[in-house]
C-alpha cells in the first residue's frame, strides 16, 4: 500500500516539475489525439475561391500573402 | 499554545505572501485623458497617455457585455518570487505552473515518504497491555457522522483537486487525452458539487469538536515530547492530545476554512469577480489545499494503520478501556469518575459494554 | 513560413464594430459569446479618443495553453492557437491566464457553471474534419482551409485591423507608419502576445512597438 503510494507520489513529482513545451502540430503528431488537425493546405481549394495546389504548403502561403496585400490601404480590393 | 499561535502566524504570513503585488497606483483616467488631449496638440500621433491607460488594466468603453470586456489587457502584477511585472494572467500562470506545482508536488511526496519511513522503521503503535474487553463510548453517532461526511467529501475533493493540478503531468500520458478529459470533467463536477457538502460538514464538525480541542494543561509538554510517541512513550493527555489539537486547529479550522472561502470565490463565477480576484483565490486555494492534504496524509496514517485501534474507535464509536487508558489517560480518568470535562457520549457509556 | 498574427491600428479604428459583427455572422457564435470586441479609450474626449479591436492574439508562448488542466490547446503549423471542445472541462483557467480576455464561456448551468470555452480561431476551425458540419457547429468557419483570411480583418472598412502572416503585417504597417510621418507606430499587444523575435528572424514588432 505504502509502497504503491510512494511510487505514485514519485511519478507525480517528476511530472509536476515541468511545463509542457508548446510546439506546433507539425512537430508533434503521432498518437496525440488532440494535436491532430488537418493543415489548411491539405484541403482542396474551393471551385470559385483562391487557388493553390492541394497539399503544397508553399503555394498556399504564397496565395495567402498575396491576398493579405488587400489589407494594404493602397490596394482597395483584392486583385 | 505558543507553538500554536506561532504556527498560525506563519500560515497567515504565507498567505499574505502568496498575494501578488498589484500594479503601481496609476493616475486617474481623467487626468490621462486631459494629458493626452494636450499631447495630441503638441505632438500629434503620440498616444502615450492612451497606452498608459490601456496598460493600467482599468476598464474602458465597449459595447460588448460581459466580465471585464472593457479591459484591453490585464493589469501588470507580480507574484512572490517573480522579478518582473507581467500581465496578471502571465504572472499567475508562472506562479501556478511554477512554484505551486513544483513545491506542492514535492510536499505531497515528502509527506508520503516520511509516513512510509515511520511505518517501516517504527511500525504501527500497538497496545502494551491486553484489551480488557470492556469498552467505553468515545464518539457519539452524530460525532461520527460529522467526521465521516467531512472525511469522505474531503478525500473526494482532494483527489479531484489533485487531478486538476497534477493530472496533466501524471495521468494524461498514461490515460491519453479522451479518457483523461472525461475523468477530469467528472472530477471537476464532483469537486464543484461535493464542495458545499464539505463546507457544511466542516462547520458542524468544528462546532462539535471545538470544546475538547481547547488547549489545556499538559499540551505544551506533549508538543515538546510528542515524537517519543513513536517509541512507545505515552504522554498524559485528555480526550484529544496536543498533536490532534494542532491538526484540528491548523489543519481543519484554519486551512480548511481558507480552502472553503477561496473555493467559494472560484465556485460562483456568476458574481462577476475580477480575474485578479480569481487568480489570487486560485493560488491560495491550491497552496492551502496542498498543505492540508499533507497534514491529512499524516492524519489518515495515524487513524488507520499507524495506531492500533484508532480506526475502530471512529467506526464503532467505542474504545477498549486499555486503549483509553494508554492513549488518553486524563480523559479515561474523567470518564471513570464521571467528573468534569466528560462528554455526554462518554458519560452515557461509562457502564461497561462488550465489543461485538 | 507563415506565422499568423493580428494587429489593430489605433489611428484608424473608428469603433464601427464591423469586425465584431462579421465574426458573429461568419462563425455563428453562440449567444452571450463575442470572440472579438472593440474597446474605446477616452470615449468622447476630443483629441484623446482611440479605439482598439481585440480578440485572441494567438500568442507565441500562450498562457492559456500552459494552464489548461486537460491540455486541450494545440498550435497549428502557422501559429494559430486552437482548442478541442470535446476535451475542455470549462474550468475557466484559460480566461484567468489570457492577457487579452479572449476565452469566453456560454453559461451551461445554474450558479454560472461554465460551458465549453469558445474563442477566436483565426477562422481556422478546430480539430474536426476541415469544413465539416461538426467543425462549423463547434468552432465556426474554417476560412484558412478555403485559402482565405479571418473575416474580421478582411472586411475592416478602414483597414485598421490587419490579420495574416506577421511579416506581411509588419511590412504593411511599417510602410503606413512611415507615410504618416512615423506617427502612431505602436503595435499594440505584440509585446505581450509575441514577445521577443527569435534570433535571426524578421523583427516581431514594427518600429516603436512595445507594450
Ligand atoms: C471547501 C470547499 C471547496 C470548494 C468550494 C472548492 C472549489 C474549487 C474550485 C471551484 C476549483 C477550481 C477548479 C474547477 O472549477 O475545476 C478548485 C480547485 C482545486 N481544489 Fe478545491 N474546493 C473546495 C475544497 C477543496 C479541498 C478540501 C481540497 C483538497 C484538500 C481542494 C483542492 C483543490 C485543488 C488542488 C484544486 C486545483 C487548483 C489548481 O489547479 O490550481 N479543494 N476548488
Ligand atoms: S490571446 Fe489569450 S486565448 Fe489567445 S493565445 Fe494568447 S493567451 Fe491564449
Ligand atoms: S476552460 Fe477548457 S480550454 Fe480553458 S483551461 Fe479549462 S479545460 Fe482548458
XYZ file of C-alpha atoms and ligand atoms in Angstrom:
705
model
C 0.000 0.000 0.000
C 2.580 2.465 1.190
C 4.986 1.332 -1.497
C 2.322 1.917 -4.126
C 1.539 5.403 -2.886
C 5.237 6.187 -2.725
C 5.605 5.117 -6.309
C 2.581 7.115 -7.382
C 3.951 10.065 -5.497
C 7.333 9.979 -7.175
C 5.703 9.809 -10.588
C 3.672 12.802 -9.516
C 6.787 14.737 -8.617
C 8.615 14.056 -11.816
C 5.659 15.331 -13.769
C 4.989 18.263 -11.502
C 8.300 19.855 -12.279
C 7.716 20.896 -15.829
C 5.532 22.813 -18.175
C 4.798 21.107 -21.445
C 6.685 22.741 -24.274
C 4.465 24.436 -26.802
C 5.130 23.012 -30.202
C 3.191 23.161 -33.397
C 1.295 20.099 -34.500
C 3.671 19.632 -37.400
C 6.350 18.635 -34.904
C 4.155 16.674 -32.536
C 1.552 14.495 -34.116
C 1.843 10.777 -33.633
C -0.504 9.316 -31.055
C -1.514 12.693 -29.648
C -5.196 12.858 -30.359
C -5.681 16.489 -29.529
C -2.954 17.731 -31.796
C -4.351 16.029 -34.836
C -5.752 18.583 -37.208
C -5.535 18.894 -40.955
C -3.306 21.620 -42.269
C -5.237 24.188 -44.302
C -3.187 23.483 -47.427
C -4.182 19.819 -47.352
C -7.685 20.827 -48.454
C -8.997 21.024 -51.976
C -9.400 24.707 -52.969
C -12.999 25.840 -53.451
C -14.267 25.801 -57.024
C -14.639 29.587 -57.177
C -12.226 30.586 -54.425
C -8.496 31.207 -54.079
C -6.276 28.652 -55.797
C -3.293 26.623 -54.604
C -2.158 23.103 -55.309
C -3.541 20.727 -52.729
C -1.005 19.607 -50.144
C 1.587 22.175 -51.150
C 2.259 24.482 -48.255
C 4.328 26.957 -50.227
C 1.682 27.614 -52.833
C -0.972 28.028 -50.136
C 1.180 30.513 -48.245
C 2.027 32.423 -51.380
C -1.595 32.977 -52.234
C -2.416 33.886 -48.579
C 0.328 36.502 -48.525
C -0.777 37.885 -51.852
C -4.349 38.001 -50.641
C -3.178 39.761 -47.482
C -1.935 42.672 -49.535
C -5.597 43.601 -49.979
C -5.305 44.887 -46.404
C -2.828 47.438 -47.664
C -4.578 50.767 -47.955
C -3.116 51.436 -51.397
C -4.961 48.499 -52.843
C -8.624 48.771 -52.036
C -9.700 45.397 -53.232
C -8.058 42.070 -53.678
C -6.692 41.612 -57.167
C -0.295 27.390 22.912
C 2.781 29.351 21.974
C 3.651 26.934 19.241
C 0.088 27.040 18.010
C -0.072 30.787 17.692
C 3.357 30.879 16.117
C 2.289 28.336 13.526
C -0.851 30.286 12.770
C 1.266 33.375 12.406
C 3.467 31.667 9.857
C 0.454 30.487 7.940
C -1.047 33.936 7.766
C 2.311 35.228 6.579
C 2.488 32.549 3.913
C -0.822 33.625 2.514
C -0.115 37.311 2.726
C 2.987 36.451 0.751
C 1.085 34.441 -1.799
C -0.793 37.501 -2.972
C 0.655 39.318 -5.940
C 1.934 42.826 -5.811
C -0.531 44.900 -7.777
C 0.385 47.480 -10.356
C 1.638 50.789 -9.091
C -1.066 53.309 -8.481
C -1.952 54.790 -11.826
C -3.094 58.359 -12.124
C -6.808 58.776 -12.598
C -8.006 58.125 -16.099
C -9.458 61.618 -16.325
C -6.009 63.156 -15.957
C -4.640 60.795 -18.565
C -7.378 61.884 -20.982
C -6.539 65.553 -20.363
C -2.818 64.927 -20.797
C -3.499 63.058 -23.994
C -5.553 65.967 -25.354
C -2.631 68.245 -24.633
C -0.153 65.847 -26.191
C -2.246 65.454 -29.333
C -1.883 69.227 -29.817
C 1.851 69.333 -29.079
C 2.937 66.017 -30.531
C 0.234 64.745 -32.863
C 0.377 60.987 -33.364
C 1.912 60.346 -29.964
C -0.616 58.381 -27.914
C 1.486 57.544 -24.884
C -1.228 58.518 -22.368
C -3.707 56.270 -24.131
C -1.262 53.368 -23.886
C -0.627 54.102 -20.237
C -4.359 53.967 -19.648
C -4.559 50.660 -21.501
C -1.647 49.181 -19.535
C -3.243 50.168 -16.224
C -5.875 47.490 -16.763
C -8.695 49.902 -15.952
C -11.915 49.237 -17.846
C -12.787 51.471 -20.785
C -15.821 51.650 -23.010
C -17.094 48.774 -25.063
C -20.459 47.736 -26.424
C -19.788 44.061 -25.747
C -21.382 42.972 -22.482
C -19.593 40.596 -20.148
C -16.999 40.411 -17.461
C -14.120 42.883 -17.808
C -14.759 43.286 -21.524
C -13.704 46.936 -21.263
C -10.212 45.874 -20.199
C -7.967 45.504 -23.227
C -5.118 43.801 -21.417
C -4.839 42.634 -17.818
C -3.027 44.946 -15.393
C 0.597 44.301 -14.563
C 1.254 42.193 -11.498
C 3.917 40.104 -9.852
C 3.521 37.055 -7.638
C 6.060 36.255 -4.900
C 9.461 35.277 -6.223
C 8.920 36.929 -9.576
C 11.395 39.551 -10.651
C 9.454 41.381 -13.316
C 5.939 42.649 -13.629
C 3.986 40.955 -16.380
C 0.299 40.892 -17.169
C -1.510 39.418 -14.186
C -2.562 36.401 -16.225
C 1.002 35.589 -17.220
C 2.197 36.149 -13.650
C -0.500 33.814 -12.345
C 0.402 31.209 -14.921
C 4.069 31.324 -13.952
C 3.273 31.115 -10.248
C 0.738 28.308 -10.524
C 2.645 26.236 -13.042
C 5.916 27.041 -11.296
C 6.354 27.059 -7.513
C 2.810 25.902 -6.650
C 3.047 22.822 -8.846
C 6.706 22.153 -8.103
C 6.849 22.562 -4.332
C 3.276 21.367 -3.955
C 4.127 18.121 -5.716
C 7.251 17.680 -3.617
C 5.371 18.350 -0.410
C 2.889 15.583 -1.110
C 5.695 13.185 -1.984
C 7.775 14.181 1.013
C 4.837 13.593 3.308
C 4.246 10.140 1.827
C 7.956 9.394 2.205
C 8.035 10.449 5.848
C 4.986 8.379 6.627
C 6.452 5.429 4.769
C 9.710 5.763 6.676
C 7.906 5.889 10.006
C 5.846 2.863 9.109
C 8.823 0.802 8.044
C 11.158 1.798 10.863
C 8.762 2.112 13.798
C 5.745 0.127 12.653
C 2.255 0.643 13.995
C 1.814 1.678 17.579
C 0.393 -1.259 19.457
C -1.250 -1.515 22.816
C 1.092 -2.544 25.652
C -1.485 -4.333 27.731
C -4.125 -6.764 26.696
C -7.530 -5.327 25.772
C -9.904 -5.681 28.701
C -12.911 -6.472 26.569
C -14.772 -3.679 28.319
C -15.470 -0.693 26.122
C -16.433 2.881 26.763
C -18.136 5.316 24.412
C -15.732 7.604 22.611
C -17.673 9.172 19.742
C -21.427 9.710 19.576
C -23.305 8.807 16.412
C -23.575 12.486 15.464
C -19.854 12.979 16.002
C -19.059 10.004 13.810
C -21.374 11.200 11.054
C -19.821 14.641 11.114
C -16.369 13.101 10.918
C -17.087 10.695 8.101
C -19.120 13.051 5.937
C -16.332 15.569 6.203
C -13.606 12.978 5.767
C -15.071 11.285 2.740
C -16.005 14.520 0.987
C -12.503 15.787 1.796
C -10.967 12.796 0.078
C -13.181 13.252 -2.980
C -12.200 16.926 -3.134
C -8.515 16.135 -2.633
C -8.347 13.535 -5.346
C -10.346 15.577 -7.869
C -8.351 18.703 -6.991
C -5.041 16.902 -7.375
C -6.177 15.641 -10.772
C -6.911 19.203 -11.864
C -3.498 20.404 -10.690
C -1.201 17.448 -11.454
C -3.224 15.119 -13.670
C -1.895 16.662 -16.857
C 1.620 15.608 -15.871
C 0.879 12.289 -14.207
C -2.282 10.741 -15.629
C -2.549 12.248 -19.097
C 0.490 10.390 -20.500
C -0.962 7.146 -19.149
C -4.642 7.544 -19.945
C -4.499 9.521 -23.171
C -6.467 12.659 -23.980
C -10.002 11.351 -24.322
C -10.115 9.266 -21.159
C -8.215 11.810 -19.110
C -10.503 14.661 -20.192
C -13.519 12.548 -19.260
C -12.011 11.795 -15.870
C -11.114 15.420 -15.232
C -14.576 16.604 -16.247
C -16.009 14.113 -13.782
C -13.516 15.296 -11.180
C -14.402 18.921 -11.772
C -18.111 18.267 -11.390
C -17.545 16.169 -8.278
C -15.341 18.942 -6.924
C -17.983 21.560 -7.600
C -20.904 19.609 -6.164
C -19.236 17.888 -3.200
C -17.707 21.163 -2.019
C -20.921 22.567 -0.454
C -21.420 19.290 1.438
C -17.852 19.509 2.682
C -18.328 23.075 3.873
C -21.495 22.235 5.814
C -19.950 19.166 7.441
C -16.801 21.149 8.199
C -18.771 23.783 10.100
C -20.764 21.163 12.005
C -17.558 19.284 12.798
C -15.798 22.365 14.112
C -18.687 23.194 16.434
C -18.951 19.612 17.713
C -15.263 19.028 18.353
C -14.326 22.506 19.493
C -14.724 22.010 23.219
C -12.417 19.024 23.593
C -9.795 20.642 21.398
C -9.394 23.718 23.568
C -5.852 23.974 24.887
C -5.326 22.575 28.336
C -2.547 21.967 30.789
C -0.083 19.401 29.573
C -0.367 20.316 25.894
C 2.974 22.107 25.902
C 4.748 19.100 27.374
C 3.055 16.892 24.843
C 4.148 19.066 21.955
C 7.733 19.139 23.177
C 7.911 15.375 23.666
C 5.317 14.136 21.221
C 7.876 12.446 18.974
C 8.523 9.871 21.694
C 5.076 8.605 20.783
C 6.653 6.599 18.008
C 8.962 4.982 20.552
C 6.081 3.748 22.646
C 6.129 6.520 25.238
C 2.649 7.790 26.008
C 2.296 11.248 27.377
C -0.555 12.255 29.530
C -3.456 13.735 27.592
C -7.161 14.469 27.687
C -9.743 13.351 25.128
C -7.504 14.667 22.360
C -3.774 15.020 22.663
C -1.893 18.133 21.621
C -0.931 16.612 18.288
C -4.562 16.040 17.448
C -5.304 19.567 18.561
C -2.731 21.009 16.187
C -4.345 19.020 13.390
C -7.740 20.333 14.471
C -6.762 23.990 14.699
C -4.228 24.334 11.910
C -5.482 21.686 9.506
C -9.205 21.636 9.991
C -10.069 25.080 11.275
C -7.540 27.397 9.626
C -6.586 25.604 6.426
C -9.950 24.064 5.611
C -11.698 27.382 6.189
C -9.180 29.107 3.900
C -9.750 26.391 1.317
C -13.513 26.777 1.666
C -13.592 30.541 1.329
C -11.177 30.646 -1.597
C -13.044 27.732 -3.172
C -16.364 29.539 -2.924
C -14.878 32.522 -4.744
C -13.927 30.203 -7.601
C -17.144 28.228 -7.452
C -19.522 31.052 -8.307
C -18.178 32.985 -11.278
C -21.642 34.459 -11.799
C -20.923 37.165 -9.248
C -18.601 38.768 -11.759
C -15.473 38.579 -9.634
C -12.490 40.149 -11.329
C -9.914 37.886 -12.890
C -7.328 39.145 -10.413
C -9.560 38.026 -7.537
C -9.917 34.585 -9.031
C -6.191 34.280 -9.730
C -5.440 35.063 -6.109
C -8.196 32.806 -4.813
C -6.924 30.037 -7.034
C -3.354 30.082 -5.736
C -4.451 30.499 -2.119
C -6.831 27.573 -2.660
C -4.142 25.413 -4.210
C -1.486 26.208 -1.566
C -3.850 25.717 1.373
C -5.209 22.542 -0.202
C -1.735 21.065 -0.679
C -0.768 21.904 2.909
C -3.919 20.380 4.321
C -3.512 17.316 2.098
C -0.023 16.908 3.564
C -1.492 17.117 7.060
C -4.296 14.756 6.146
C -1.898 12.099 4.867
C -0.374 12.051 8.337
C -3.760 12.010 9.993
C -5.109 9.219 7.835
C -1.994 7.152 8.541
C -2.405 7.581 12.290
C -6.103 6.886 12.063
C -5.783 3.674 10.104
C -2.617 1.595 10.133
C -0.473 3.840 12.313
C -2.211 3.359 15.634
C -3.807 0.069 16.530
C -7.454 0.530 17.398
C -7.857 4.124 16.271
C -9.893 3.330 13.169
C -12.300 1.114 15.093
C -12.941 3.911 17.566
C -14.262 6.185 14.857
C -16.103 3.399 13.083
C -17.892 1.952 16.118
C -17.775 4.932 18.444
C -16.466 2.892 21.342
C -12.992 2.074 22.544
C -11.461 -0.509 24.784
C -10.574 0.620 28.275
C -6.948 -0.334 27.754
C -6.753 1.853 24.668
C -8.339 4.756 26.519
C -6.017 4.360 29.500
C -2.876 4.158 27.392
C -3.631 6.883 24.873
C -5.814 9.350 26.730
C -5.314 8.745 30.429
C -6.759 12.033 31.654
C -9.895 11.509 29.607
C -10.137 7.919 30.868
C -9.917 9.075 34.467
C -12.570 11.681 33.792
C -14.898 9.135 32.255
C -14.361 6.709 35.095
C -15.014 9.272 37.755
C -17.887 10.747 35.770
C -16.284 14.074 36.509
C -15.984 17.378 34.723
C -14.791 17.503 31.121
C -16.592 14.330 30.191
C -18.667 14.493 27.051
C -22.229 13.321 27.209
C -21.310 10.470 24.965
C -18.596 9.330 27.271
C -20.797 9.697 30.341
C -23.555 7.524 28.996
C -21.008 4.938 28.043
C -19.387 4.717 31.441
C -21.132 1.440 32.059
C -19.107 -1.474 30.690
C -20.254 -2.986 27.409
C -18.942 -5.796 25.359
C -17.499 -5.332 21.919
C -19.487 -7.069 19.229
C 6.739 30.007 -43.218
C 3.695 31.991 -42.400
C 3.072 32.956 -38.789
C -0.464 34.229 -38.276
C -0.923 37.404 -36.242
C -3.362 40.241 -35.681
C -2.614 43.939 -35.480
C -5.030 46.783 -34.817
C -4.071 50.287 -35.896
C -5.383 52.680 -33.241
C -5.003 55.607 -35.640
C -7.579 54.045 -37.911
C -10.072 52.092 -35.850
C -13.341 54.027 -35.849
C -15.207 51.758 -33.445
C -17.715 50.680 -36.067
C -17.833 47.148 -34.599
C -17.923 45.744 -38.106
C -15.313 43.147 -37.158
C -17.400 42.056 -34.162
C -20.434 41.629 -36.385
C -18.502 39.932 -39.171
C -17.130 37.422 -36.684
C -20.515 36.673 -35.162
C -22.020 36.190 -38.579
C -19.228 34.190 -40.155
C -18.872 31.800 -37.246
C -22.442 31.812 -35.945
C -21.062 32.318 -32.460
C -23.430 31.289 -29.636
C -25.469 33.827 -27.676
C -23.589 35.639 -24.966
C -20.239 34.994 -26.597
C -18.276 37.594 -28.528
C -14.980 36.412 -29.857
C -13.943 39.926 -30.800
C -14.651 43.229 -29.109
C -13.809 46.871 -29.658
C -12.663 48.925 -26.688
C -12.647 52.709 -26.808
C -10.296 54.671 -24.599
C -11.288 58.197 -23.564
C -14.661 57.789 -25.228
C -15.999 61.184 -26.296
C -12.901 63.135 -25.298
C -11.934 65.107 -28.399
C -8.312 64.626 -29.326
C -7.800 61.748 -26.946
C -10.223 59.075 -28.124
C -8.712 55.888 -29.518
C -10.248 52.509 -30.251
C -8.760 49.034 -30.477
C -10.333 45.835 -31.709
C -9.129 42.813 -29.775
C -9.635 39.048 -29.857
C -7.314 36.132 -29.316
C -3.842 37.211 -30.466
C -2.607 33.625 -30.951
C 0.338 34.123 -28.619
C 3.754 32.602 -29.171
C 4.105 31.294 -25.615
C 0.401 31.141 -24.878
C -0.586 31.349 -21.193
C -3.970 29.721 -21.897
C -2.233 26.672 -23.311
C 0.083 26.429 -20.347
C -2.584 26.419 -17.630
C -5.223 24.200 -19.230
C -5.637 21.199 -16.873
C -6.587 18.877 -19.729
C -4.061 20.282 -22.187
C -6.735 20.720 -24.833
C -4.985 23.506 -26.765
C -2.779 22.974 -29.751
C -0.842 25.219 -32.050
C -1.132 24.809 -35.782
C 1.845 24.872 -38.109
C 1.102 28.511 -38.889
C 0.990 29.625 -35.274
C -2.768 29.632 -34.688
C -3.797 28.629 -31.160
C -6.793 26.287 -31.306
C -8.525 24.067 -28.779
C -10.577 20.899 -28.616
C -14.058 21.434 -27.175
C -14.537 17.709 -26.664
C -11.785 17.796 -24.048
C -12.469 21.185 -22.433
C -13.937 20.921 -18.925
C -14.933 24.570 -18.639
C -12.703 25.350 -15.658
C -12.047 28.940 -16.733
C -8.291 28.826 -16.128
C -7.524 29.976 -19.673
C -9.705 33.029 -19.005
C -7.708 33.853 -15.855
C -4.435 33.471 -17.709
C -5.131 35.182 -21.039
C -3.784 38.745 -21.037
C -6.432 39.841 -23.541
C -9.540 38.235 -22.065
C -10.110 36.198 -25.208
C -11.633 32.958 -23.851
C -15.402 33.164 -23.432
C -17.886 30.844 -21.769
C -21.515 30.214 -22.561
C -23.304 29.591 -19.279
C -24.077 25.886 -19.048
C -25.983 25.553 -15.810
C -27.030 27.064 -12.525
C -24.716 29.288 -10.499
C -22.755 30.419 -13.530
C -21.394 26.962 -14.259
C -19.214 27.382 -17.316
C -19.814 25.594 -20.575
C -17.113 24.732 -23.085
C -14.699 27.547 -23.758
C -15.089 29.448 -27.021
C -12.620 31.853 -28.527
C -11.359 33.304 -31.781
C -9.958 30.560 -34.021
C -8.326 32.888 -36.559
C -11.128 31.484 -38.734
C -9.303 28.145 -38.700
C -11.945 25.896 -37.153
C -10.879 23.125 -34.807
C -9.648 19.538 -34.717
C -12.727 18.178 -36.508
C -12.505 17.385 -40.190
C -11.917 20.616 -42.085
C -15.035 22.367 -43.419
C -17.261 19.668 -41.922
C -20.645 20.300 -40.332
C -19.291 19.257 -36.908
C -16.390 21.668 -37.160
C -18.653 24.541 -38.145
C -21.080 23.866 -35.290
C -18.358 23.839 -32.652
C -15.821 26.324 -33.927
C -17.256 28.223 -36.880
C -15.960 28.676 -40.388
C -12.579 27.340 -41.447
C -11.563 30.130 -43.806
C -7.865 29.234 -43.783
C -8.797 25.864 -45.287
C -10.565 27.821 -48.023
C -7.429 29.827 -48.675
C -8.919 32.930 -47.056
C -8.043 35.096 -44.068
C -10.113 35.932 -40.947
C -13.395 37.618 -41.867
C -12.900 40.495 -39.397
C -9.627 41.651 -40.897
C -10.698 41.073 -44.498
C -13.747 43.287 -44.181
C -12.356 46.054 -41.946
C -13.516 49.202 -43.739
C -10.642 51.410 -42.624
C -8.062 48.620 -42.808
C -7.273 49.239 -39.171
C -7.423 45.550 -38.373
C -4.714 43.560 -40.095
C -4.669 39.777 -39.943
C -2.433 37.253 -41.655
C 1.239 36.447 -41.832
C 3.143 38.508 -39.267
C 5.913 39.569 -41.635
C 3.464 40.850 -44.218
C 1.530 42.708 -41.499
C 4.778 44.251 -40.291
C 5.653 45.369 -43.832
C 2.236 46.905 -44.451
C 2.248 48.649 -41.090
C 5.808 49.910 -41.378
C 5.082 51.500 -44.710
C 1.880 53.014 -43.380
C 3.573 54.481 -40.319
C 6.338 55.920 -42.493
C 3.783 57.562 -44.776
C 2.027 59.275 -41.901
C 5.280 60.679 -40.601
C 6.267 57.970 -38.100
C 3.147 58.677 -36.089
C 1.066 56.137 -34.208
C 3.713 53.460 -34.531
C 2.595 51.376 -31.561
C 1.911 47.735 -32.479
C -0.381 47.258 -29.558
C -0.345 43.886 -27.844
C 2.589 42.491 -29.787
C 4.926 42.552 -26.806
C 2.566 40.545 -24.600
C 1.493 38.194 -27.349
C 4.601 37.548 -29.416
C 7.441 38.571 -27.107
C 10.938 38.841 -28.479
C 11.501 37.725 -32.059
C 13.572 34.580 -32.476
C 17.216 35.252 -33.310
C 17.852 35.981 -36.950
C 14.167 36.293 -37.757
C 12.419 39.395 -39.002
C 11.570 41.774 -36.153
C 8.382 40.677 -34.411
C 7.116 44.186 -33.901
C 7.287 47.068 -36.352
C 9.225 50.157 -35.313
C 8.183 51.618 -31.993
C 6.231 48.544 -30.962
C 6.145 47.820 -27.269
C 3.619 47.053 -24.535
C -14.415 23.676 0.621
C -14.976 23.649 -0.460
C -14.251 23.711 -1.763
C -14.644 24.450 -2.822
C -15.853 25.358 -2.873
C -13.690 24.225 -3.874
C -13.760 24.776 -5.118
C -12.800 24.665 -6.091
C -12.902 25.213 -7.407
C -14.101 25.971 -7.931
C -11.763 24.914 -8.067
C -11.455 25.315 -9.494
C -11.378 24.119 -10.380
C -12.559 23.870 -11.241
O -13.536 24.620 -11.300
O -12.496 22.837 -11.924
C -10.931 24.166 -7.187
C -9.673 23.678 -7.486
C -8.900 22.906 -6.633
N -9.287 22.436 -5.387
Fe -11.000 22.902 -4.423
N -12.725 23.376 -3.445
C -13.031 23.022 -2.141
C -12.329 22.156 -1.329
C -11.132 21.584 -1.659
C -10.422 20.653 -0.832
C -10.878 20.168 0.537
C -9.291 20.326 -1.490
C -8.197 19.402 -1.064
C -7.770 19.348 0.117
C -9.269 21.053 -2.723
C -8.257 21.010 -3.669
C -8.252 21.691 -4.869
C -7.152 21.709 -5.791
C -5.792 21.021 -5.591
C -7.564 22.460 -6.899
C -6.734 22.746 -8.156
C -6.045 24.058 -8.028
C -5.295 24.422 -9.281
O -5.379 23.684 -10.281
O -4.632 25.467 -9.277
N -10.413 21.808 -2.806
N -11.583 24.022 -5.970
S -4.632 35.785 -26.688
Fe -5.340 34.622 -24.906
S -6.522 32.937 -25.718
Fe -5.303 33.769 -27.431
S -3.406 32.545 -27.443
Fe -2.980 34.341 -26.178
S -3.480 33.659 -24.083
Fe -4.432 32.175 -25.470
S -11.831 26.175 -19.743
Fe -11.384 24.472 -21.119
S -9.833 25.261 -22.516
Fe -9.911 26.659 -20.778
S -8.314 25.918 -19.384
Fe -10.241 24.956 -18.733
S -10.325 22.998 -19.802
Fe -8.747 24.235 -20.828
